[in-house]
Amino acid sequence: MSEMKNMLWLQSGGCGGCSLSLMCAESPNLYSALELANIRLVSHPSLNQASGRETVKILEDALSGELRIDIFCIEGSIMFGPHGSGRFHMASGFDNKPMKDLISELAHVSDYVMAVGSCAAFGGITAGGLNEAEARGMVFDGDIRGGLLGKNFLSRAGLPVINLSGCPIHPDWVMETLYQIAADSLSHSDLDSFYRPRFLSNRLVHHGCSRNEFYEFKASAQNLCEQGCLMENIGCKGTQAAGDCNIRPWNGSGSCITGGYPCIACTEPGFEEPGHAFLQTPKIAGIPVGLPTDMPKAWFVALASLAKAATPKRLSVNAVSEQITYAPKSKGKEE
Amino acid sequence: MSKLIVGPFNRVEGDLKVNLTIKNDTVQRAEVVSPLYRGFEQTLQGRDPSDALIYVPRICGICSISQSIAAARALAAVQNLTVPHNGLYSQNIILAAENAADHLTHFYMFFMPDFAREIYQDEPWHDKIHTRFRALRGTAGKEFLKARAEFFHLVGLMGGKWPHTLSLQPGGVTRALEKQELFKLKAIVAAMRHFLEQTLFACSLEEFNSLKNETELENLAERNGDFQSFYRISKPLNLHKLGRAYDRFMSYGVENGNKAQFFKAGLFQNETIEQLNTALITEDVSHSWMRHATKPLHPFDGQTLPASEDNGGYSWCKAPRMDGQPVEVGALARHLINRHPLIEDLIAQYGGTVHTRVIARLLEVSLLLPQMEDWIEQIIPTETFCHHPEGGYEDGEGFGLVEAARGSLGHWLKVKNGQIANYQIIAPTTWNFSPRDQNEIMGPLEKALLSTPVREGETEPVAVQHIVRSFDPCMVCTVH
Ligand code: SF4
Ligand code: SF4
């Protein structure tokens, strides 16, 4: 087994939801998982015994090198506002220190740096609207390089900031990345161009979606709570968003789509500003603007119209029903 | 006279700092500081109203469901949309799951570890508490995390994922349930019931729920549950005398014509329960880092404009007032206003203190589970779960109220030209951790901290820690 690793976790301009989601880790539970991976959580805002000065001491020891930080996790957007001052988020327990400065200093003394959630990775929801908060990610500001740490930051282990996007993250995304770090096995080639683990972005959310059969025949839901495909009318971005949400159950069995609502591409930079209402599919001449990633438009149009013509009644009716109206025809002989 | 800045507070949700002035080993003055501002209300201006349901749950990772429900109710009010039977019960069940999980997370992960501190090492109970409840390594943490994660399967099934589920909509929920799934839900609730009865209360929920006064509670004190581990040390540590605020309590109840009304609405002051009038709510920004308004405003007209310079305020939090007065919100307020005999007895004896707040929160968990079982029974899978609006949003205004785990949460919304023209949020901890107002009236926590004893040499006064956490603050909601 590799040596025990010290992990330090801070929260900035986020909602804490990534930590709360992480606490839903299963098989094994979060504490057992960390213990088994030989990771020692030296500080976490919601989980550690220490508070106040004891916490500040831990942070100071980390900065001075007294305490080795192997893994530094940051959750929440980095707050630059107002006017670049960082005053929207001052670090408690420090004299007049904006949180963004503390985060930057800690990133520079850590072996691995992990941005947990889309806020820390890209700015996320906190960067929505006019972004008066001046919220950014660690390395990215939306999809542009230009976050807190500059374009070319490498942590002491020689890796860029690992971006575990998602709003919130799936607990397994964090744990499976941590397991690799703990075993000294995570390398640059395991990350994509947004520095997300490839296991997260190698598939589209669409893959394994429980509504695939409806998608095949373009049998679409007209309203939320209906069973059909959510792409044509209700804004689903599953065909464009990185994620394994439909082959890795959330909270036991769920996913956004099994919950009855569309994927809003929360793993992608800039998801907070889609340029249209989230629950609408923008269309030109009746054809959705956001076509599936890597699908030529002409093909999509041709296949869609063919599929629509061939849709079995079972699917066209079920697509606009809350419950199954038509079951598949049974193979057995019916009297 | 000495000054002490306490913070950052770990094991609370979000960022918190408290400035104390201390004399003769007691707190003379407290200022509660919320150091993080994100600006959700500003971000929502000008958006499509339905986008609120994407934004507001992300105010808070611990009570995202409550934020969604408040928004859904405000949107439904604007559209005159009703929620069908199934939609209502589904919403109730999902909200109850979050509230119960939050209370338990508070008890096991945030509150109890304080008693494992070194300062208590000479107490006869310390070893036992330390083994069971110390943060990260205590035996309770793992057991609870497992039970909690399995309990959230209920939200996975009914809402896709937690937190930040989009299934809660103005017209109901987006997930219709099939018959066999109702049995699965019941099994999930039954597993949590088992954990509570075996591990937390060491008695049946029904037995706990029917307690009438503290004497009856004392009769359970020798049993071997985690609740009892708290209960046995609470009075010896004077927690029943610690952290008393104004004893003025508020609950919004469930106000959407819910047949299965569980929480009643009301205002408790001067030892009586009065009717609630939300038109009397205002927010004051005289001590906030907000651009100063001339007078406190009702949230329909409220503004959230951060001051670009330090303006002499001390928190990003505003000061909400009910008819000009601060009020305390949370489980204690709810069950006092619901007139649960045990809570009435505790309030009559001690008022709102650390002791009573913690008991009320756990009592609520015990009351919620049987209620959830009943609500699951009410669902009729052959009927609809969601009503849909006809057409888009017309101009109008509406508000949505909900009782979140930590207390009363309200969203106030104005729609103009199909867009959000104003959106104002007052969260539970905004009430409890409010700064002073223009009349220098303190917020509930500021009041509760007065006269708190500080032991010699303490830099993180342990009594202050207990009082702060007894409110189960959620700072990300507070300022949003
Ligand atoms: S990424 Fe989403 S869930 Fe995570 S902290 Fe940000 S808002 Fe919360
Ligand atoms: S389905 Fe889409 S919106 Fe939902 S969690 Fe996955 S990537 Fe995010």
XYZ file of C-alpha atoms in Angstrom, chain A residues 51-297:
247
model
C -12.932 24.438 14.555
C -11.804 28.064 14.701
C -8.190 28.538 15.760
C -7.445 24.826 15.533
C -8.535 24.927 11.907
C -6.553 28.071 11.217
C -3.498 26.384 12.735
C -3.917 23.442 10.366
C -4.088 25.820 7.405
C -1.058 27.766 8.621
C 0.927 24.578 9.118
C 0.008 23.551 5.594
C 1.225 26.878 4.231
C 4.491 26.754 6.164
C 5.197 23.181 5.101
C 4.893 21.879 8.651
C 1.967 19.758 7.509
C 2.300 17.973 4.188
C -0.704 18.360 1.926
C -0.937 15.559 -0.604
C -4.432 16.301 -1.849
C -6.068 19.712 -1.765
C -9.761 19.761 -2.645
C -11.568 22.954 -3.303
C -15.345 23.107 -3.581
C -17.233 26.216 -4.726
C -16.355 29.059 -7.082
C -13.429 31.319 -6.509
C -14.825 34.717 -5.583
C -13.087 37.728 -7.148
C -15.800 40.337 -6.549
C -16.339 43.118 -5.973
C -13.917 44.585 -8.507
C -11.311 41.896 -8.142
C -10.962 42.511 -4.391
C -12.302 39.152 -3.213
C -14.232 40.910 -0.444
C -17.344 38.835 -1.201
C -15.548 35.990 0.496
C -12.980 36.722 3.154
C -11.212 33.837 4.891
C -12.492 33.607 8.473
C -9.755 33.387 11.055
C -7.215 35.251 8.922
C -6.399 38.931 9.002
C -7.996 40.540 6.002
C -7.231 37.707 3.611
C -9.558 37.072 0.674
C -10.395 33.394 0.359
C -9.075 33.375 -3.210
C -5.564 34.216 -1.987
C -5.630 31.496 0.642
C -6.776 28.972 -1.975
C -4.026 29.977 -4.364
C -1.331 29.705 -1.681
C -2.551 26.274 -0.637
C -2.708 25.059 -4.236
C 0.973 25.916 -4.572
C 2.018 23.743 -1.629
C -0.080 20.694 -2.503
C 0.852 17.602 -4.502
C -2.525 17.188 -6.142
C -5.225 19.830 -6.500
C -8.785 18.798 -7.148
C -11.592 21.199 -8.096
C -14.699 19.460 -6.825
C -17.882 20.441 -8.647
C -18.569 22.707 -11.587
C -18.226 25.822 -9.416
C -14.597 25.156 -8.563
C -13.839 23.745 -12.004
C -15.439 26.385 -14.240
C -17.231 28.994 -12.119
C -20.535 27.112 -12.226
C -23.885 28.381 -11.043
C -22.323 31.164 -8.958
C -20.985 32.635 -12.209
C -24.478 32.880 -13.721
C -26.197 36.015 -15.000
C -24.033 39.118 -15.020
C -21.727 37.388 -12.567
C -21.430 40.371 -10.273
C -19.806 37.983 -7.841
C -16.937 37.655 -10.369
C -16.933 33.925 -9.708
C -14.439 31.752 -11.599
C -12.949 28.305 -11.483
C -9.466 27.286 -10.408
C -8.011 27.173 -13.921
C -11.013 27.870 -16.142
C -13.433 30.745 -16.366
C -16.246 28.948 -18.174
C -14.557 27.151 -21.059
C -11.713 29.658 -21.262
C -8.454 29.210 -19.459
C -8.125 32.074 -17.042
C -9.223 31.043 -13.565
C -7.490 31.706 -10.293
C -4.259 29.838 -10.985
C -3.512 30.990 -14.523
C -3.351 28.911 -17.667
C -0.479 26.589 -17.068
C -0.614 25.726 -13.420
C 0.834 22.381 -12.423
C 0.657 21.121 -8.873
C 3.706 19.603 -7.194
C 2.900 16.179 -8.576
C 3.155 17.680 -12.061
C -0.539 17.516 -12.877
C -2.970 20.292 -13.717
C -5.908 20.936 -11.402
C -8.145 17.877 -11.688
C -11.615 19.119 -12.574
C -14.372 16.974 -11.139
C -17.204 18.846 -12.708
C -20.856 18.193 -11.962
C -23.451 20.071 -9.975
C -23.209 18.308 -7.676
C -20.582 15.629 -8.228
C -21.523 11.967 -8.048
C -19.785 10.577 -4.958
C -18.151 7.833 -7.043
C -16.524 10.402 -9.342
C -14.646 11.805 -6.367
C -13.896 8.470 -4.732
C -12.666 6.760 -7.901
C -10.355 9.684 -8.583
C -9.121 9.677 -5.002
C -8.456 5.927 -5.133
C -6.235 6.498 -8.143
C -4.385 9.366 -6.502
C -3.969 7.379 -3.304
C -2.376 4.579 -5.311
C -0.121 7.050 -7.180
C -1.693 5.891 -10.397
C -3.413 8.979 -11.784
C -1.566 10.533 -14.693
C -2.072 13.307 -17.205
C -3.359 10.841 -19.787
C -6.263 10.009 -17.503
C -7.560 13.572 -17.972
C -9.359 15.189 -20.908
C -8.765 18.671 -22.356
C -10.810 20.272 -19.562
C -8.738 18.209 -17.121
C -11.754 16.128 -16.187
C -11.111 12.439 -15.488
C -11.709 10.630 -18.758
C -13.898 8.067 -17.064
C -16.344 10.916 -16.597
C -16.154 12.394 -20.070
C -15.563 9.311 -22.216
C -19.296 8.848 -22.476
C -22.248 11.105 -23.071
C -25.069 11.204 -20.538
C -27.265 9.840 -23.338
C -25.427 6.525 -23.113
C -27.573 4.051 -21.247
C -30.441 6.484 -20.789
C -33.642 4.714 -19.822
C -35.444 6.680 -22.568
C -33.235 5.442 -25.398
C -36.029 3.444 -26.968
C -38.137 6.599 -27.238
C -35.166 8.504 -28.617
C -34.648 5.925 -31.360
C -38.140 6.565 -32.657
C -38.224 10.270 -31.834
C -41.143 9.567 -29.550
C -40.949 12.693 -27.435
C -42.519 13.883 -24.230
C -44.556 17.050 -24.571
C -44.505 17.820 -20.863
C -42.426 17.028 -17.831
C -43.535 13.848 -16.061
C -44.176 12.045 -19.351
C -42.129 9.058 -20.370
C -40.877 10.027 -23.821
C -37.514 11.393 -24.871
C -36.826 14.835 -23.404
C -34.552 16.113 -26.151
C -36.994 17.383 -28.731
C -39.174 19.561 -26.502
C -37.860 19.855 -22.971
C -34.242 20.880 -23.371
C -32.435 17.625 -22.574
C -28.701 17.918 -23.240
C -27.891 14.274 -22.614
C -26.652 13.851 -26.169
C -24.105 16.627 -25.676
C -23.049 16.400 -22.046
C -20.139 14.460 -20.601
C -21.160 12.011 -17.951
C -21.975 8.457 -17.038
C -25.120 9.441 -15.159
C -27.272 6.798 -16.777
C -25.009 3.849 -16.208
C -23.989 4.829 -12.691
C -27.062 5.226 -10.527
C -27.446 8.265 -8.302
C -28.762 7.677 -4.771
C -29.366 4.018 -5.344
C -31.240 4.011 -8.610
C -31.756 7.522 -9.994
C -30.529 9.917 -12.613
C -31.898 13.287 -13.667
C -33.696 11.555 -16.482
C -35.202 8.722 -14.477
C -36.327 11.493 -12.140
C -38.359 12.785 -15.039
C -36.470 15.914 -15.991
C -33.861 16.758 -18.606
C -30.093 16.698 -18.319
C -28.930 20.325 -18.074
C -25.326 19.387 -18.822
C -24.112 20.278 -15.357
C -20.710 18.706 -16.045
C -19.970 21.127 -18.881
C -18.322 24.550 -18.590
C -20.876 27.341 -18.860
C -23.883 25.083 -18.157
C -25.331 27.879 -16.025
C -25.963 30.082 -19.078
C -27.414 27.941 -21.890
C -28.649 31.026 -23.774
C -32.280 29.893 -23.549
C -34.693 28.775 -20.835
C -33.336 25.525 -19.393
C -36.507 23.547 -19.995
C -36.832 24.554 -23.660
C -35.206 23.077 -26.727
C -34.226 25.890 -29.074
C -35.068 24.975 -32.659
C -34.611 26.375 -36.130
C -37.259 25.322 -38.624
C -38.466 22.684 -36.188
C -35.033 21.070 -35.809
C -33.232 21.258 -32.469
C -30.198 23.539 -32.618
C -28.131 21.456 -30.244
C -27.762 18.207 -32.139
C -26.014 15.195 -30.701
C -22.280 15.624 -30.368
C -20.490 14.261 -33.503
C -23.672 13.693 -35.553
C -23.986 15.390 -38.958
C -27.152 17.441 -39.208
